[in-house]
Each structure stands twice: as C-alpha cells, then as structure tokens.
mmCIF file of C-alpha atoms and ligand atoms in Angstrom:
data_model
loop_
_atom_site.group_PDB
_atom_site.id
_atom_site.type_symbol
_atom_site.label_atom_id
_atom_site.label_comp_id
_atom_site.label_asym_id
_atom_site.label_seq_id
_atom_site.Cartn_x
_atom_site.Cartn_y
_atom_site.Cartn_z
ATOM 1 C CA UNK A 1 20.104 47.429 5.561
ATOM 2 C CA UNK A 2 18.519 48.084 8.917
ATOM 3 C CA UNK A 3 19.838 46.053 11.881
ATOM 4 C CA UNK A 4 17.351 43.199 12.288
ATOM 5 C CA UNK A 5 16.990 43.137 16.155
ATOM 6 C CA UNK A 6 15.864 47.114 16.016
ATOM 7 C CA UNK A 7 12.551 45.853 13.727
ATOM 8 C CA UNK A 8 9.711 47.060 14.928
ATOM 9 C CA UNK A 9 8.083 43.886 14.697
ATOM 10 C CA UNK A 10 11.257 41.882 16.204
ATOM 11 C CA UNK A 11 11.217 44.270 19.399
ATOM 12 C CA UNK A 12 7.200 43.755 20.002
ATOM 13 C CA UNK A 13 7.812 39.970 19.270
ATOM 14 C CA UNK A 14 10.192 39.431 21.773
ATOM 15 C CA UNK A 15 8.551 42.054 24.644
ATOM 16 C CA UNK A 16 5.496 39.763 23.841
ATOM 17 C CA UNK A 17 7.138 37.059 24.492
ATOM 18 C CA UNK A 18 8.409 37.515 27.802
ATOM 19 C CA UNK A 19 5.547 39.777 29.071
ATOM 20 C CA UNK A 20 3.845 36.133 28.083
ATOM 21 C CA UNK A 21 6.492 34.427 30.263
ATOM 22 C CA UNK A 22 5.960 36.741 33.362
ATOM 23 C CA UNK A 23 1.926 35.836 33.249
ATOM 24 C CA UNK A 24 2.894 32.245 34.157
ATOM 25 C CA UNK A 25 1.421 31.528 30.554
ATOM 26 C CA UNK A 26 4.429 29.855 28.813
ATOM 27 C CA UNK A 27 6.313 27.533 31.473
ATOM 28 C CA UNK A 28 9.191 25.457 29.750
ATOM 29 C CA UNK A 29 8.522 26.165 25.948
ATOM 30 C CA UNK A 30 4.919 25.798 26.497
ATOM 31 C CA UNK A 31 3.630 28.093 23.807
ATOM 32 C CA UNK A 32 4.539 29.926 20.341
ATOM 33 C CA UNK A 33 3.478 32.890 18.261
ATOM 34 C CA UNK A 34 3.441 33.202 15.064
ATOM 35 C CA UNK A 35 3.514 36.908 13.415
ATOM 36 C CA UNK A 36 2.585 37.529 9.530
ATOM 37 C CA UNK A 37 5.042 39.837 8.227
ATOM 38 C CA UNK A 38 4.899 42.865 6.063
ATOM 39 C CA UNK A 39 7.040 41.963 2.926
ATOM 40 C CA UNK A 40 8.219 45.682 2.638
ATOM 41 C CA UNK A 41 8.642 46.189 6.308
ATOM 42 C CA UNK A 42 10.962 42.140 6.079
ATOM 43 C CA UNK A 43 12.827 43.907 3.417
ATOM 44 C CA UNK A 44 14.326 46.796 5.311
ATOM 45 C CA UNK A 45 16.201 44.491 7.919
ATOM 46 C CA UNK A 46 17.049 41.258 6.043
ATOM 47 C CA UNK A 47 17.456 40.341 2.717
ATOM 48 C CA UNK A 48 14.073 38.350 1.726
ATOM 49 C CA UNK A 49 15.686 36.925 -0.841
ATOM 50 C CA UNK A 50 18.020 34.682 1.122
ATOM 51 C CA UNK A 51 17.272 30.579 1.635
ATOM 52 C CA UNK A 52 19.660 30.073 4.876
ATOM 53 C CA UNK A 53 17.636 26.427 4.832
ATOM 54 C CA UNK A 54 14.269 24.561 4.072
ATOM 55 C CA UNK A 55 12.442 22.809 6.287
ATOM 56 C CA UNK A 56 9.821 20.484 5.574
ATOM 57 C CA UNK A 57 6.219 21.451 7.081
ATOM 58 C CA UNK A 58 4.104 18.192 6.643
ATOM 59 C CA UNK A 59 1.094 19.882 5.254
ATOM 60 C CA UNK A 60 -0.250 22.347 2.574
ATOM 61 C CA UNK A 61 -1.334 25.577 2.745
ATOM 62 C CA UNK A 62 -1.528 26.920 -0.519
ATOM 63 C CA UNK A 63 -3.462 30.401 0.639
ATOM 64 C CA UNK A 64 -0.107 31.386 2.283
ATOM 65 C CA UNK A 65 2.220 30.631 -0.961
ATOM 66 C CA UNK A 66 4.952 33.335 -0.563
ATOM 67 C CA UNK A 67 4.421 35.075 2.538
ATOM 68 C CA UNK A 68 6.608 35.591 5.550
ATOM 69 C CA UNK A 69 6.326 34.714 9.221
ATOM 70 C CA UNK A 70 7.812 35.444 12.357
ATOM 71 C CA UNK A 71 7.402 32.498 14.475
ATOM 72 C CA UNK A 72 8.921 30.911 17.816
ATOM 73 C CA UNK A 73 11.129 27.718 17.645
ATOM 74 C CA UNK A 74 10.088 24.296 18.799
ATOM 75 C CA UNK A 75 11.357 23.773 22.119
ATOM 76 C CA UNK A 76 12.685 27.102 22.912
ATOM 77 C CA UNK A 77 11.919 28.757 26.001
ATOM 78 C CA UNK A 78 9.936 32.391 26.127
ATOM 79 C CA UNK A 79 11.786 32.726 28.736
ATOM 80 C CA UNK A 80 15.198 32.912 27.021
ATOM 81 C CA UNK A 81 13.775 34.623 23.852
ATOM 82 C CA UNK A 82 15.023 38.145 24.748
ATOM 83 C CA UNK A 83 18.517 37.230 26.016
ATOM 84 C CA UNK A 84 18.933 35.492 22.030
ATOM 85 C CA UNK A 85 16.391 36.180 19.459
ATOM 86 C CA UNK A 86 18.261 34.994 16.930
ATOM 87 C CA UNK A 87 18.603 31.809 18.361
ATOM 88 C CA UNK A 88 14.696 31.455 19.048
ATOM 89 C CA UNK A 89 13.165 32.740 16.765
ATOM 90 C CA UNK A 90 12.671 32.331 13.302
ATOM 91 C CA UNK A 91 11.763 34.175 9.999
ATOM 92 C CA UNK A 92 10.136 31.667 7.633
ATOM 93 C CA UNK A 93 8.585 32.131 3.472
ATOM 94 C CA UNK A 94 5.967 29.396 2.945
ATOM 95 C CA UNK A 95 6.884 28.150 -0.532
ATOM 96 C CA UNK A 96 6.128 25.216 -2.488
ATOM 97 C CA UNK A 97 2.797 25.292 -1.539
ATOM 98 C CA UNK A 98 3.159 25.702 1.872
ATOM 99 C CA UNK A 99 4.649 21.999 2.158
ATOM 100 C CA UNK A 100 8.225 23.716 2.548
ATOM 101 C CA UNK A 101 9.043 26.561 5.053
ATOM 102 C CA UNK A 102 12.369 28.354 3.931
ATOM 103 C CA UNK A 103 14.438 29.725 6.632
ATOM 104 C CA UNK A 104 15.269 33.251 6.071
ATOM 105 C CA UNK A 105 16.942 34.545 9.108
ATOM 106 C CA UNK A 106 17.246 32.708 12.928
ATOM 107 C CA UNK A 107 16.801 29.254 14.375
ATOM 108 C CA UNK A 108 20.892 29.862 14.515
ATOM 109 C CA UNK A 109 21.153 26.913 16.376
ATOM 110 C CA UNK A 110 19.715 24.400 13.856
ATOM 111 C CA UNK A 111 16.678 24.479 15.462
ATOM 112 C CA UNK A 112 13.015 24.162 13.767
ATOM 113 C CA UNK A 113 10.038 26.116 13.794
ATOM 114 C CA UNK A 114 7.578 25.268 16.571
ATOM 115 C CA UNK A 115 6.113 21.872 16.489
ATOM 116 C CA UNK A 116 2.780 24.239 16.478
ATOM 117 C CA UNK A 117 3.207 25.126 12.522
ATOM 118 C CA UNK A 118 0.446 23.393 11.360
ATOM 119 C CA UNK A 119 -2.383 25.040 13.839
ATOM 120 C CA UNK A 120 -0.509 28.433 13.571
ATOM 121 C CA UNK A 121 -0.494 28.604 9.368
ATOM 122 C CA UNK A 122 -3.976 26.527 9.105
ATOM 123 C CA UNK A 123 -5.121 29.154 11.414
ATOM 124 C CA UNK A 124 -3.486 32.229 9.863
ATOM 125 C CA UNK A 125 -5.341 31.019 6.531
ATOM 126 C CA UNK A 126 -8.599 31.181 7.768
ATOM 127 C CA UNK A 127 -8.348 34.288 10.310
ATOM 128 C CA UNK A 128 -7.486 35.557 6.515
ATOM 129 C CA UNK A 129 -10.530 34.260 4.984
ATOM 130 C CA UNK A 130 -12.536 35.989 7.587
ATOM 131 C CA UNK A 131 -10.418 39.160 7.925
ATOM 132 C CA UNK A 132 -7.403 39.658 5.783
ATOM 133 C CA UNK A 133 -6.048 42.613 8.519
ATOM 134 C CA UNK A 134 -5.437 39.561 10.875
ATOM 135 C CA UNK A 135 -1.544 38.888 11.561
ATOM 136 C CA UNK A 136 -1.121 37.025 14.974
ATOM 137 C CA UNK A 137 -2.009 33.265 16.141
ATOM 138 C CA UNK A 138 -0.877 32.748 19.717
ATOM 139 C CA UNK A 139 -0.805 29.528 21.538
ATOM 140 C CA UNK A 140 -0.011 29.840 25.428
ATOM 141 C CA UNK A 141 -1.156 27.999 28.651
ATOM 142 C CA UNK A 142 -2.343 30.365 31.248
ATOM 143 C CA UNK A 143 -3.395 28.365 34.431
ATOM 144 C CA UNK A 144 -6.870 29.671 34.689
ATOM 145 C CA UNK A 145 -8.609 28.506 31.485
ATOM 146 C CA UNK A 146 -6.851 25.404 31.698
ATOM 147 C CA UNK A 147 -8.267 24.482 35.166
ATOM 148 C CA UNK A 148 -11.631 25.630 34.030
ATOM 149 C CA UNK A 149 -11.737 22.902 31.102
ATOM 150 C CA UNK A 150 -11.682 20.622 33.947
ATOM 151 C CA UNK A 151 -14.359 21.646 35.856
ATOM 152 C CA UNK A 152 -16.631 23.172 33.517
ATOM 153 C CA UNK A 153 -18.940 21.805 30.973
ATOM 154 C CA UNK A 154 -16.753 22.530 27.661
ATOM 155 C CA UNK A 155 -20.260 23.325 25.263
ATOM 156 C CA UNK A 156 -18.913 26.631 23.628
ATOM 157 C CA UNK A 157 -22.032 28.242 24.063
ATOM 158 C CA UNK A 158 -21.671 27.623 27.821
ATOM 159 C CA UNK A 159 -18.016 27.942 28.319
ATOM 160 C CA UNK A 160 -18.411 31.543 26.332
ATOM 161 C CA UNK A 161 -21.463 32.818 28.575
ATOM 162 C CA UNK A 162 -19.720 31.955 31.926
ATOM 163 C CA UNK A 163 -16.619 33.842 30.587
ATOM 164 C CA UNK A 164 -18.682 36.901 29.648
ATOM 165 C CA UNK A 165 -20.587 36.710 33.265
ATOM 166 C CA UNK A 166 -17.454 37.432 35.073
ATOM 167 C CA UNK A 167 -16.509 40.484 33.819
ATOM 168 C CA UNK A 168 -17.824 43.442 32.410
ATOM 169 C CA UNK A 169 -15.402 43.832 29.818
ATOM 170 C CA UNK A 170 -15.370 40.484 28.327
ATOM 171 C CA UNK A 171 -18.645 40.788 25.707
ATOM 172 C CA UNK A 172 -16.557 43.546 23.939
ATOM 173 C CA UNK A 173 -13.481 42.486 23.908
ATOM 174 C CA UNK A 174 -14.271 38.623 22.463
ATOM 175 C CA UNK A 175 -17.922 38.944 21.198
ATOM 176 C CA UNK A 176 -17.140 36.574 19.144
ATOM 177 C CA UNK A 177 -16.982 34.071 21.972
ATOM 178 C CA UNK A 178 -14.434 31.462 22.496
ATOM 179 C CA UNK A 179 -14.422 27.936 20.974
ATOM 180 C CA UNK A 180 -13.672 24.958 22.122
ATOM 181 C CA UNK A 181 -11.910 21.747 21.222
ATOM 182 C CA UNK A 182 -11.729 18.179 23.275
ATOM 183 C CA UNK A 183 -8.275 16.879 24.330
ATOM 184 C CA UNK A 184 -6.895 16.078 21.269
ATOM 185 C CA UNK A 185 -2.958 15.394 20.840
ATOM 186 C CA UNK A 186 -0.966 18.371 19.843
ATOM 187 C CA UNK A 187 1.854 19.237 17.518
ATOM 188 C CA UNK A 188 -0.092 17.207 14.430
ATOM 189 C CA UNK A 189 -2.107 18.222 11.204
ATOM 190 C CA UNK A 190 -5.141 17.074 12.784
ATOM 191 C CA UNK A 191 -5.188 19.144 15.557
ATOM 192 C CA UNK A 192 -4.423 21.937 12.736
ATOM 193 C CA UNK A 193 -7.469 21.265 10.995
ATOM 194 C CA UNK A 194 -9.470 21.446 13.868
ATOM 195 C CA UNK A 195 -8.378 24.806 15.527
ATOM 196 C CA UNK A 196 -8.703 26.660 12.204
ATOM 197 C CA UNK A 197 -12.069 25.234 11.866
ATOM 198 C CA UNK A 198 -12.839 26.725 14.691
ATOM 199 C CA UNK A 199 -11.030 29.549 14.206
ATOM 200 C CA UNK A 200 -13.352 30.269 11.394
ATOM 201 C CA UNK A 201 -16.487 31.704 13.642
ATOM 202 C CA UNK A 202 -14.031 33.054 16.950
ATOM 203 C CA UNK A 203 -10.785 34.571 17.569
ATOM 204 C CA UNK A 204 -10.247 32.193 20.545
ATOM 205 C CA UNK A 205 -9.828 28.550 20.446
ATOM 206 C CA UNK A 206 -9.629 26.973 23.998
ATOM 207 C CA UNK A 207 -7.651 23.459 23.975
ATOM 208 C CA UNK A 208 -8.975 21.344 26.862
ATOM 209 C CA UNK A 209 -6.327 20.408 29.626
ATOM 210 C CA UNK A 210 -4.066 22.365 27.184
ATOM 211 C CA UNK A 211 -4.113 25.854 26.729
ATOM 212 C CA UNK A 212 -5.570 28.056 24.503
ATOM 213 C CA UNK A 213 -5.264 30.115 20.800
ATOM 214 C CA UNK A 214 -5.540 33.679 19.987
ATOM 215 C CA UNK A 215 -5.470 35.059 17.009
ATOM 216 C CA UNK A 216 -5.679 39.145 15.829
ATOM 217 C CA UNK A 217 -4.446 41.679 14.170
ATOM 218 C CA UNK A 218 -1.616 42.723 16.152
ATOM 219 C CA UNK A 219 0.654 40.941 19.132
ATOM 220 C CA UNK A 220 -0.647 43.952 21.443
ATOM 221 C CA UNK A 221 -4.597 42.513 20.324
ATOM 222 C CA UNK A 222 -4.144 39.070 20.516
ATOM 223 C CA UNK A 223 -2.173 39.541 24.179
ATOM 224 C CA UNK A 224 -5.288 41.521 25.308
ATOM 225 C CA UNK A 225 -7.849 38.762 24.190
ATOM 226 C CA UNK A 226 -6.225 35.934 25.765
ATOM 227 C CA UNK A 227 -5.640 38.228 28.949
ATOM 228 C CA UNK A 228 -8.843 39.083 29.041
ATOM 229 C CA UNK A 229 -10.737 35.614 28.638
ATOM 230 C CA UNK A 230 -7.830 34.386 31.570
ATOM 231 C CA UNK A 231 -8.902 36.811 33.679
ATOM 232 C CA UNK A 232 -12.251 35.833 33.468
ATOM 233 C CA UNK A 233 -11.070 32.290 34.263
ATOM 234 C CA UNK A 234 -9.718 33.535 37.197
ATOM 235 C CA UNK A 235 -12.594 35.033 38.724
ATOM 236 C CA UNK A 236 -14.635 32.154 38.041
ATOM 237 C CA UNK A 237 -12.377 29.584 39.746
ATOM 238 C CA UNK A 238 -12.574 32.481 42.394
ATOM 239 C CA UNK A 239 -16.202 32.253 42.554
ATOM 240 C CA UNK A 240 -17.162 29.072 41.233
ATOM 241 C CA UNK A 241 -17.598 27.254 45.137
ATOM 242 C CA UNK A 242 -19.035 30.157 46.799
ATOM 243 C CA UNK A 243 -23.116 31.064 47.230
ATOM 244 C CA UNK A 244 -23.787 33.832 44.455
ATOM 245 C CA UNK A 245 -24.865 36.735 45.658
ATOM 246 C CA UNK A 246 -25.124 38.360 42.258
ATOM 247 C CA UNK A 247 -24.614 37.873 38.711
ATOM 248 C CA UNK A 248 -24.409 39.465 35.319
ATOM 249 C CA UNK A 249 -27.496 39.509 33.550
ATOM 250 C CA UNK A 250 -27.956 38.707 30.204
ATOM 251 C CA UNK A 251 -29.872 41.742 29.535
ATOM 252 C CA UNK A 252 -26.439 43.059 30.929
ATOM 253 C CA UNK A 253 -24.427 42.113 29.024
ATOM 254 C CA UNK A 254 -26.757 43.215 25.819
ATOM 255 C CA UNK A 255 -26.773 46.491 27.086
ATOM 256 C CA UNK A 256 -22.609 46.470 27.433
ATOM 257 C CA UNK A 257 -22.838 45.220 23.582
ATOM 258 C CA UNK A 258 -25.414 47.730 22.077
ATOM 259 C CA UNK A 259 -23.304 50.147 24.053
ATOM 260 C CA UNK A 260 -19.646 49.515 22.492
ATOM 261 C CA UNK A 261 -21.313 48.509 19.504
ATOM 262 C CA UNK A 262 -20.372 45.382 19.286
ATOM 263 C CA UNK A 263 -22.419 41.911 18.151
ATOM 264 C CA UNK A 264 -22.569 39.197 20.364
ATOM 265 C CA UNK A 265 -22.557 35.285 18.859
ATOM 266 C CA UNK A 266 -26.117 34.890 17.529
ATOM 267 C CA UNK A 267 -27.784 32.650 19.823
ATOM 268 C CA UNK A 268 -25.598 32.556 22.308
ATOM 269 C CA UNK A 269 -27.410 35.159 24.837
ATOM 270 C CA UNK A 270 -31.050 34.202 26.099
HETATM 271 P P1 13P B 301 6.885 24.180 20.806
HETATM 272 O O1 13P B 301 8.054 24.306 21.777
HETATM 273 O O2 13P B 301 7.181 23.201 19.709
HETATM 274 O O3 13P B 301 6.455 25.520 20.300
HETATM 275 O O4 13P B 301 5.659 23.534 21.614
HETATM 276 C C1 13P B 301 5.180 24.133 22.784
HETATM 277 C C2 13P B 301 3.736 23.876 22.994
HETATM 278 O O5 13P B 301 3.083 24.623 23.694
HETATM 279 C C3 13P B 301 3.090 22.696 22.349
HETATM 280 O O6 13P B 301 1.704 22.799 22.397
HETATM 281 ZN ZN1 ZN B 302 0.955 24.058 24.064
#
C-alpha cells in the first residue's frame, strides 16, 4: 500500500488548506473542506475496509450511503494542517444511512469531524443532484464578503449583480450567481438544510456576518470561485464610498457571457 500522506488528493488537501490560511480566510479554525473521494484512488493508500471508530453525525443523508470523504476536524487550525495531517484531518465512510460517519484513517488525536458535517454532506448531496462530477464543499471566512453582508442589501439577485459589476471576470467564473442566507446559527442541521437548498440553483452560498460556501468539482475550482467572488468584495468595499466614474454595464457583462459561453441566472441581468 501507498504511503497515505503522498495521495494525490491528501497533498492538494493540505496545500489548499494553508494557501486558504495565507488569504486571511481561515483565522483560528474558522473554516473546513470537505473532499469526496475516489473509492479506487482511497484504496491505494489505506485500507477502506478499516473502522478505526464511529462517530455519530446527527442527521441522514441517505444519497451518500457508502462513500468516502476527506474532511477537516472540528476545531483544528488550517494553519497547523500541514505540520500534522494526520492529526487534522480525517477520512470518513457515511454508513448507516448517513446517521453514522466511520473513521477510516486520522483525527489521531480523538478529535471529530468538523462541527460543519451537516452543511458539508447536505450540500455534497445536492451539488450531486445537480452535477454528479462535483467533489468539494468549502466553508471559509474571507474578510471582504463578510464586511459586505453588512453593508449591502443581502437580496441574491442584488448581492450577485454588484459582485459581477466589479470585475470582468466574475460573470464566467460564478454565472450561476451567489446565494444568500440570513444570520442563522452555525454548526446545526438547520443551517444544513438551508445551505444545500441553496446550494441547489448556485455554487456559492454566502452566510451573512459569517463567511461563505463553495462547492465544485475540484479543491483547485472551488479555491478559484470563492477567490474570485472575494475579490470582487474587495473592490467594492474599495469603491463603495467614492463618486463612480464608471461602471460595468449590463449589456457588458452579456457580452462577457455570450463570449465565454456561459449562461447567466435567468432574470438576474436587466
Ligand atoms: P470547525 O472547527 O468545527 O470546522 O468550525 C469552524 C467554522 O468555521 C464554523 O463555522
Ligand atoms: Zn465558519
């Protein structure tokens, strides 16, 4: 058997982790990721068969029955994920009908999967409905959206066009648009619900005064969307106070669509 820490997918998980951690985006433990695994790929590096522990999840989720997920521990720093992978992250099978997540390699401390579970695998299952090549749900805190739920009016259709005015690049990369959920208290099975419901119609889920969800089909992907729709934060908060001098037209930001080929959100362009 192949040594675990030279995965593929373990490497890009933890690089991911800490490029995450030198954006600002993940102070503390503030966020998780959450990887679908290849069973086949799993296989080569640890032996899928093993139960080190179960851990109880609180909810079911009986779309994921049987498959495997890389995921962040609750409470661990991104920070220290590099210097001990083993330690903070986790390997989990959903079994028992998703109510049960069985530890198959990680956590080595005793530790849990992040308190997150319930958003990440209520998410994963419907990124799946809508596109079964979808892998990644990230969860991070980057300064810029989060200030922006304070200041701007948090209608998706709104909070999406301001995000595509600031930057050329931001139509193709989340046509889509982002949605958006009120403050609502994190870490529970409602909060679940209500980020894979939105996670239904776009790949990014804002939290108000929280932080925000990705979700794609690779870390690389998801990293990019959230990057991009921060950035866009960023030059808004830039902007926001100042006389505008210009702006990027609606007919724009059609033409940047037709262009790339991409389809905006019906309805959501004048
Ligand atoms: P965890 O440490 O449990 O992953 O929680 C961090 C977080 O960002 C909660 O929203
Ligand atoms: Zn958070």
């Amino acid at each position: 058997m192949k040594d675990i820490l030279e995965a593929p997918f373990l490497i890009e998980m933890v690089r991911t982790a800490a490029n995450m951690y030198s954006h600002g985006w993940d102070e503390r433990n503030g966020g998780n990721i959450s990887l679908r695994l290849d069973e086949a790929d799993a296989a080569q590096h640890l032996d899928t068969s093993a139960a080190i522990r179960d851990i109880p999840t609180g909810f079911e989720a009986p779309e994921l029955e049987g498959l495997c997920f890389l995921v962040t521990g609750a409470g661990k720093y991104f920070k220290n994920i590099p210097y001990d992978p083993a330690r903070n992250l986790g390997i989990i099978r959903i079994v028992q009908g998703g109510n049960t997540a069985r530890l198959l390699w990680g956590l080595s401390d005793g530790g849990s999967f992040t308190s997150e579970l319930p958003a990440h695998l209520m998410s994963h299952a419907a990124r799946l409905r809508a596109d079964p090549r979808q892998r990644v749900v990230m969860h991070c805190h980057p300064s810029n959206l989060l200030a922006m739920t304070y200041v701007h009016d948090l209608d998706e259709r709104a909070f999406t066009r301001t995000l595509w005015q600031m930057c050329t690049e931001c139509v193709m990369v989340f046509p889509d648009g982002v949605n958006v959920l009120p403050w609502m208290l994190c870490g529970t099975n409602e909060i679940g619900r209500a980020t894979a419901d939105k996670m239904e119609t776009a790949r990014l889920v804002v939290w108000a005064q929280h932080g925000i969800y990705g979700a794609g089909a690779d870390l690389d992907e998801t990293f990019g969307l959230i990057e991009t729709a921060e950035k866009a934060a960023e030059i808004y908060l830039k902007i926001a106070h100042l006389p505008l001098k210009a702006t990027l037209s609606d007919s724009a930001i059609r033409q940047i669509a037709a262009h790339t080929g991409v389809t905006p959100r019906e309805g959501w362009l004048e």
